[in-house]
Structures are given as structure tokens and as C-alpha cells.
Tab-separated table of C-alpha atoms in Angstrom:
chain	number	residue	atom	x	y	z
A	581	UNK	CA	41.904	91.452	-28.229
A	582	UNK	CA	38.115	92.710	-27.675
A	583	UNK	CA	35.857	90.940	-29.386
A	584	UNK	CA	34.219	93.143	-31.808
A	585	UNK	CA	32.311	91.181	-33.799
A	586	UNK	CA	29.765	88.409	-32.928
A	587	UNK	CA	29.610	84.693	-33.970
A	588	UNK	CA	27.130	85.241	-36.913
A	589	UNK	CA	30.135	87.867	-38.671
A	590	UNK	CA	31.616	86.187	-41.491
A	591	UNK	CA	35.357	85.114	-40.616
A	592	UNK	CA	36.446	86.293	-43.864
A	593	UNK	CA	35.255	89.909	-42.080
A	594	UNK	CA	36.938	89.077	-38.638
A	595	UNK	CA	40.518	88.085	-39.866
A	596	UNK	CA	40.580	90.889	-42.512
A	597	UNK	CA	39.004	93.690	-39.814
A	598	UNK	CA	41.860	92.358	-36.956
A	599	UNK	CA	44.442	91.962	-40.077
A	600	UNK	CA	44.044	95.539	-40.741
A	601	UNK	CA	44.620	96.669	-37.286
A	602	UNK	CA	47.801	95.111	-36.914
A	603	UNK	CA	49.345	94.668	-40.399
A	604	UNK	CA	51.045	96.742	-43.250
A	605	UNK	CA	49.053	95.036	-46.190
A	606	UNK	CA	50.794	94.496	-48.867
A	607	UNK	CA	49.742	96.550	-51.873
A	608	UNK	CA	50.449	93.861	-54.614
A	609	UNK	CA	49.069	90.111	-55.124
A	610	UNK	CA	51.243	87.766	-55.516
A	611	UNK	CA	51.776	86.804	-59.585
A	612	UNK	CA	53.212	83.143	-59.388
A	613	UNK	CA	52.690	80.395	-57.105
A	614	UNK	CA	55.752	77.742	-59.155
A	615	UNK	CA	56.144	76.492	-55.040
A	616	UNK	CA	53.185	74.798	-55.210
A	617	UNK	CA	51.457	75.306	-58.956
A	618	UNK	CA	52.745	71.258	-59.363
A	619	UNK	CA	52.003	70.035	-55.914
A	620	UNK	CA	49.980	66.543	-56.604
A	621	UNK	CA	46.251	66.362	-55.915
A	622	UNK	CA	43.729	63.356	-56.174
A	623	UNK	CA	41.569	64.109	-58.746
A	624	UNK	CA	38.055	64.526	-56.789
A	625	UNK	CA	39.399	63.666	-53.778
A	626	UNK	CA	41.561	66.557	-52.742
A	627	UNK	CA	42.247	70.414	-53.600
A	628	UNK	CA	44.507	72.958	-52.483
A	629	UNK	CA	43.754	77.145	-52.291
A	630	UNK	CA	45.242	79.999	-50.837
A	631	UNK	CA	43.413	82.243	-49.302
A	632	UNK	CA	44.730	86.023	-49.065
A	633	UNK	CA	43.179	87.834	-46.352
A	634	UNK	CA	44.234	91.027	-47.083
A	635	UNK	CA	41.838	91.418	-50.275
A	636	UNK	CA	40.008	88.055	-48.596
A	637	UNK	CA	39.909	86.632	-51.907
A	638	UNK	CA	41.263	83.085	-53.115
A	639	UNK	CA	44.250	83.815	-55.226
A	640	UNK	CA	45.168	80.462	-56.145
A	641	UNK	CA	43.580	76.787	-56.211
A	642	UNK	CA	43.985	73.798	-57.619
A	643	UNK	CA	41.488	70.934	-57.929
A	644	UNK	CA	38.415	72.832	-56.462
A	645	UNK	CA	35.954	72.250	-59.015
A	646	UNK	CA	36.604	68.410	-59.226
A	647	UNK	CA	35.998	67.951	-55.508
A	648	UNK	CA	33.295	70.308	-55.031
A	649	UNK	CA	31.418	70.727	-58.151
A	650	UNK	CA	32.134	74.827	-57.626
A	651	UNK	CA	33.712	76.919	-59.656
A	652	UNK	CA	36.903	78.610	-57.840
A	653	UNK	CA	34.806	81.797	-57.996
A	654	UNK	CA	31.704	80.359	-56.204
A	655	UNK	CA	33.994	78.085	-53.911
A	656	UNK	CA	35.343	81.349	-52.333
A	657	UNK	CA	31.889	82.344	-51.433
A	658	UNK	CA	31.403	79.445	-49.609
A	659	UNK	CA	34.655	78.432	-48.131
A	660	UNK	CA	34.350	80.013	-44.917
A	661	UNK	CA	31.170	79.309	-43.955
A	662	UNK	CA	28.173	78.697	-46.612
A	663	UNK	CA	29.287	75.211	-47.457
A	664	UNK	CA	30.626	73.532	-44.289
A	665	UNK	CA	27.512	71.447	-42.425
A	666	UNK	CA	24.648	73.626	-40.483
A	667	UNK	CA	25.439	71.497	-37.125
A	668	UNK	CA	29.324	71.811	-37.691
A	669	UNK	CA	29.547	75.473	-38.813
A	670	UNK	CA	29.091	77.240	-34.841
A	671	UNK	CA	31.605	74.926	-33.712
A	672	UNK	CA	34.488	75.257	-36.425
A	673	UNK	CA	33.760	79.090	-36.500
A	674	UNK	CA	34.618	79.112	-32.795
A	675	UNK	CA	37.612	76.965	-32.809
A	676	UNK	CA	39.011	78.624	-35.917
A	677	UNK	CA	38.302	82.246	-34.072
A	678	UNK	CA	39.431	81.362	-30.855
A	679	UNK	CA	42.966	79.890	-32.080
A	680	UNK	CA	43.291	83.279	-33.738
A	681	UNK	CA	42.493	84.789	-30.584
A	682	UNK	CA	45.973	83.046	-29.287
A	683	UNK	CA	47.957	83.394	-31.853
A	684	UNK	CA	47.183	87.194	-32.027
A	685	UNK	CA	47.605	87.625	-28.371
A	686	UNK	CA	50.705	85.814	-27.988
A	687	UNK	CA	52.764	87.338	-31.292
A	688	UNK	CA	52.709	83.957	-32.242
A	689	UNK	CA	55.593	83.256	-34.847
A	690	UNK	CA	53.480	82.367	-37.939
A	691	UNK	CA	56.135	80.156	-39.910
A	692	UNK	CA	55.572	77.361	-36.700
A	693	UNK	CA	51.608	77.424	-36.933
A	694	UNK	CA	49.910	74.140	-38.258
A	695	UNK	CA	46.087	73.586	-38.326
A	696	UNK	CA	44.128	70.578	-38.878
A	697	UNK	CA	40.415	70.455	-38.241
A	698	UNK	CA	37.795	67.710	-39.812
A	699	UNK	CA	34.584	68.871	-40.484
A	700	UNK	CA	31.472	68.511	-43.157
A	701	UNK	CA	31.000	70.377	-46.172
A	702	UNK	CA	28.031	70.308	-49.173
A	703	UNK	CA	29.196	69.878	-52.438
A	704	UNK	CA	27.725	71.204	-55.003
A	705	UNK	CA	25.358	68.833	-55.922
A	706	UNK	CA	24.318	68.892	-52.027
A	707	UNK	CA	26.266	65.938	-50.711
A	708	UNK	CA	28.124	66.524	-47.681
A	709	UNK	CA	31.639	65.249	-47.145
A	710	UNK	CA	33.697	64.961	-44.722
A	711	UNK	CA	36.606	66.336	-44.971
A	712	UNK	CA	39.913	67.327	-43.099
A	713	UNK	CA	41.488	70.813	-43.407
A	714	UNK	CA	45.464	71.216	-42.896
A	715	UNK	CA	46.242	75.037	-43.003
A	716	UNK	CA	49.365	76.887	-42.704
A	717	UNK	CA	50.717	80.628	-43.161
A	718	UNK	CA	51.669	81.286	-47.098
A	719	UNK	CA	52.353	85.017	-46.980
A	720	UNK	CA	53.601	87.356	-44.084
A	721	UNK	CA	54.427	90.556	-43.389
A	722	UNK	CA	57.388	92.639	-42.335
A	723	UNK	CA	55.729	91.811	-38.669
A	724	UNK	CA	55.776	88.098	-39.263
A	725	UNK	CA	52.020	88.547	-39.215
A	726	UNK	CA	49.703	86.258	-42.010
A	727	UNK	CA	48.735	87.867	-45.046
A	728	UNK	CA	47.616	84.245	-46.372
A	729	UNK	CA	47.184	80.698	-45.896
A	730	UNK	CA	47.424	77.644	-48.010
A	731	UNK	CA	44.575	74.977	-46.777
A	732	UNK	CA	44.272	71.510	-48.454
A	733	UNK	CA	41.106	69.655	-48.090
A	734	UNK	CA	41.085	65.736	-48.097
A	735	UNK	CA	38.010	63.763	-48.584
A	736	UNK	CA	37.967	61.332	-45.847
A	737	UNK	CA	34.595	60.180	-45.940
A	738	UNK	CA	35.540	56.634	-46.851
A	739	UNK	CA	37.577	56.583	-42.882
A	740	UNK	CA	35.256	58.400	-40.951
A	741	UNK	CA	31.415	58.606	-40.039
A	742	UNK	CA	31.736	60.418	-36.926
A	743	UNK	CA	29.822	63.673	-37.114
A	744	UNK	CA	32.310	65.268	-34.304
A	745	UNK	CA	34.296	68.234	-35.231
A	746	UNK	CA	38.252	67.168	-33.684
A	747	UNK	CA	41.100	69.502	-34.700
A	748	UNK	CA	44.597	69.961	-34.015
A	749	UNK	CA	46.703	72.812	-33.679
A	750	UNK	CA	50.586	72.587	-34.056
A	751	UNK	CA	52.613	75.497	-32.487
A	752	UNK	CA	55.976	75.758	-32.052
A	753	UNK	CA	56.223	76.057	-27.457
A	754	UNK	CA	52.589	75.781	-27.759
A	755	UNK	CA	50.873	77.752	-24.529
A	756	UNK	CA	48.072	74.756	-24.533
A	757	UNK	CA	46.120	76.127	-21.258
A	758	UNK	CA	46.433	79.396	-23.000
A	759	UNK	CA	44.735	78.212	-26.240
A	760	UNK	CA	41.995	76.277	-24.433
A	761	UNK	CA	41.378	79.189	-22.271
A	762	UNK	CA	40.651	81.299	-25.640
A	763	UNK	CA	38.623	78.832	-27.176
A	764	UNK	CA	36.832	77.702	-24.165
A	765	UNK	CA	35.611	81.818	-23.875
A	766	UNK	CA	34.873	81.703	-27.771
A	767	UNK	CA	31.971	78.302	-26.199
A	768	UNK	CA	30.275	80.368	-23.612
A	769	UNK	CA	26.641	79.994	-24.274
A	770	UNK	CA	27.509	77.223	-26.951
A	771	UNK	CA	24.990	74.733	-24.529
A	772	UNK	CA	22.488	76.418	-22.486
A	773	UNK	CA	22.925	76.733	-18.722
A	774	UNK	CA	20.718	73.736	-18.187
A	775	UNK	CA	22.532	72.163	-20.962
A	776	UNK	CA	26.128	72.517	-18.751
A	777	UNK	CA	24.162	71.756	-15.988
A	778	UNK	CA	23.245	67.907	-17.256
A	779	UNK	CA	27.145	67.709	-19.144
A	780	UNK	CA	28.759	68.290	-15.587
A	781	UNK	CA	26.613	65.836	-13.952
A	782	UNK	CA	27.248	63.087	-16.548
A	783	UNK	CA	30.651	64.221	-15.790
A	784	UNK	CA	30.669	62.962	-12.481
A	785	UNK	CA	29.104	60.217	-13.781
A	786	UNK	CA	25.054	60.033	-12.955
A	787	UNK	CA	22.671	58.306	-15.121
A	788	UNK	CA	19.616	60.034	-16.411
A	789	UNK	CA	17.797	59.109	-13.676
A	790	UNK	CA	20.007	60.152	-11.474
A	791	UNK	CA	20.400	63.526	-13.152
A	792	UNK	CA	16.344	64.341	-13.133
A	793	UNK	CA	16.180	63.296	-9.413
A	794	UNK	CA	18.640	65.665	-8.776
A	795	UNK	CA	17.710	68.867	-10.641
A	796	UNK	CA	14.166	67.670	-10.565
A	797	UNK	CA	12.830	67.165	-13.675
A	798	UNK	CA	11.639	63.868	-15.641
A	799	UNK	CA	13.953	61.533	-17.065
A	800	UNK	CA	12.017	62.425	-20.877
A	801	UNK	CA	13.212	66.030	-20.113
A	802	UNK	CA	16.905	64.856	-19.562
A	803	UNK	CA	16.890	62.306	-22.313
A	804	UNK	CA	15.435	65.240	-24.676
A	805	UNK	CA	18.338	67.257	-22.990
A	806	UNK	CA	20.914	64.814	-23.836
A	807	UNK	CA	19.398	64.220	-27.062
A	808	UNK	CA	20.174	68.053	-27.850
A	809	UNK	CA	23.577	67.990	-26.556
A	810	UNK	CA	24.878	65.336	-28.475
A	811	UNK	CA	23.314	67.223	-31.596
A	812	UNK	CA	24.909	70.370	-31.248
A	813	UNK	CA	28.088	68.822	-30.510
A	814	UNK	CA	27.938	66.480	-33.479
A	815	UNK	CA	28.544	63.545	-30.581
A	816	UNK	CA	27.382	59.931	-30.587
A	817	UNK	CA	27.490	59.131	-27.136
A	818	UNK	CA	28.723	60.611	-23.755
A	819	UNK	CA	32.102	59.024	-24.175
A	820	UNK	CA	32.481	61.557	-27.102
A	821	UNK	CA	30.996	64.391	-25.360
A	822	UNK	CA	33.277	64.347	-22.614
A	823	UNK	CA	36.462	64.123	-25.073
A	824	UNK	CA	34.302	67.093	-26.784
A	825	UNK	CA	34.313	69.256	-23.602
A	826	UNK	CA	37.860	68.680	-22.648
A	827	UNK	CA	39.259	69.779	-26.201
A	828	UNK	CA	37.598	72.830	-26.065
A	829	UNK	CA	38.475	73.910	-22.772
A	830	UNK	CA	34.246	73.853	-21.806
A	831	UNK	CA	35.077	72.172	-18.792
């Protein structure tokens, strides 16, 4: 699939623009939603929404306001982007975009697709939480292809204090090199080429010192260096990074 739009597009743009390319959208909303009007929710701690892509508009949700502060009307602004953390938003968008990337490629039957992903998001009252995100396919099309999902969000602040954005992605015969591959293209330029240049050396595991006698520079310039890195990947320590890299295919 070319890649027509850039990183800074809103996904809510992306999906809808592919969706329209390969989908007959269905003309109607859907009226009722008895499957899961009841489904249980912690009060403040978790809320459910479905999200049709078609119209890209959230056409059902259920304990957004408590968690959040928003209304469901200003949640749906936010939810794809606005809301989730400055330092976690490049990464999710490219992890989200580049497992559409494979399941678009690869005629991927929806009904086996499961997607977890933890990131942070700002309430409305500007604390962040963290929270994890299962997703799955609500409505298809005659082509099997997703017309919308229904995402639940868990507060999980109390378990975790990791800033590191992990995620999961449950296919039936899952192609794993095949995924990596498309996220891994969706992280070029992510880190800068000096940036790679100082990951693949800790790689092969040389200390700072090491790494500035070897690319010539002062060890202040590669702790600065590493200092970014672990910023932009939301890492605490190398250990992390490396488990960073490997997930998402950028090395």
C-alpha cells in the first residue's frame, strides 16, 4: 500500500482515506449495540467505545466521561491522538499504522485480529494515565474488511510506571517477520542516523566510552545522545531499549 499520507495526518484520516479505497461503506449506522450496552465497566477505571471508521465518529461508549473527565463528544476529538502523551504519541501512531499496513496487505481475516497496546493519555483535568488499549473488529463488510472497532481502555497506573510503549498483536497464522518488517519501515527516521549509530553499538555491547572513542566524539556528546534515545523511546535504561528495538523490527 503506498504511503500517502505522512506521520503528522490524523489516523482517523488514514484508516477512513485507505477504508474508502477498499470498502463498500455501509450507508446506515448501526441503531443498537444490546451485545455489549451491559458489558461491566469499573466506574473511573475503565470505558469501552466503538469507533466507526466509515463516518470516523464514536457511535457508542460507555464509561468515558468517568475515566476521562470528557464528554463522549470531546473524547472523540481526542481519542486518536490529542490526548495520548506528547513522547508516546509518534510511537503508538506508528505501531498502530504499520499493523494496518499488514493487515491490509495480507487480506487479513478481521474476525482473528486482537490488539493490545499500553500507552499514556491526559485526562481531562491534565493527569496522564496509563492505560492499556485491547481493540478488536466490531463491524465488517461484505469483504470481511473493518468498518469499526470496539477498544476498552484500563487504567493501569496503579501496576505500571514504565513510560515504554509495549503492545501486542494477536492474529490468527500471524506472518510475525511480515508485521515487523511493516512497522520497522513505519520507524525509519524515528532516531537520527547518529542516534542508530550509538543504539547498534550499545548493541554489541560498548560502553560510552567506548562508543565516543570509536565514532569520535566526547563521552558528554554520547551520554546527551543516550539521554535522547531513551526519551524518545519512553526507555529507562539500555536493557529496555534493546527489547524496544527488537519489537519494532528497528534492528
Amino acid at each position: 500500500m503506498d504511503d500517502k499520507l505522512d506521520l503528522r495526518t490524523h489516523l482517523f484520516n488514514y484508516y477512513s482515506g485507505t477504508l474508502r479505497e477498499i470498502s463498500d461503506l455501509k450507508s446506515e449506522l448501526r441503531k443498537d449495540f444490546n451485545d455489549i450496552k451491559d458489558f461491566p465497566v469499573i466506574k473511573g477505571k475503565q470505558c469501552l467505545y466503538v469507533m466507526n471508521w466509515g463516518i470516523s465518529k464514536i457511535t457508542f461508549a460507555k464509561g468515558v466521561e468517568e475515566m476521562t473527565g470528557y464528554s463522549v463528544d470531546d473524547f472523540e476529538k481526542r481519542v486518536m491522538g490529542e490526548f495520548i502523551h506528547p513522547d508516546d504519541k509518534p510511537i503508538v501512531e506508528r505501531i498502530i499504522k504499520g499493523g494496518m499496513d499488514h493487515i491490509i496487505d495480507n487480506m487479513i481475516d478481521t474476525n482473528t485480529v486482537h490488539h493490545l497496546m499500553t500507552y499514556r493519555i491526559q485526562k481531562k483535568n491534565g493527569e496522564y494515565l496509563k492505560v492499556l488499549r485491547k481493540t478488536c473488529v466490531y463491524e465488517r463488510d461484505d469483504k470481511n474488511v473493518m468498518l469499526s472497532n470496539l477498544s476498552m481502555l484500563t487504567d493501569i497506573s496503579f501496576m505500571n510506571n514504565s513510560n515504554k510503549v509495549d503492545w501486542d498483536l494477536s492474529i490468527k497464522d500471524l506472518n510475525i517477520e511480515d508485521l515487523r518488517e511493516k512497522i520497522k519501515k513505519r520507524f525509519l527516521g524515528f532516531f537520527s542516523d547518529r542516534e542508530m549509530e550509538i543504539i547498534m553499538l550499545i548493541r554489541d555491547g560498548l560502553s560510552s566510552k567506548e562508543i565516543a572513542n570509536k565514532v569520535h566524539i566526547s563521552n558528554h556528546t554520547v551520554s546527551t545522545h543516550r539521554k535522547n534515545i531513551l526519551r524518545k523511546s519512553g526507555c529507562h535504561n539500555s536493557a529496555e531499549l534493546m527489547s524496544f528495538c527488537r519489537q519494532n523490527g528497528i534492528f
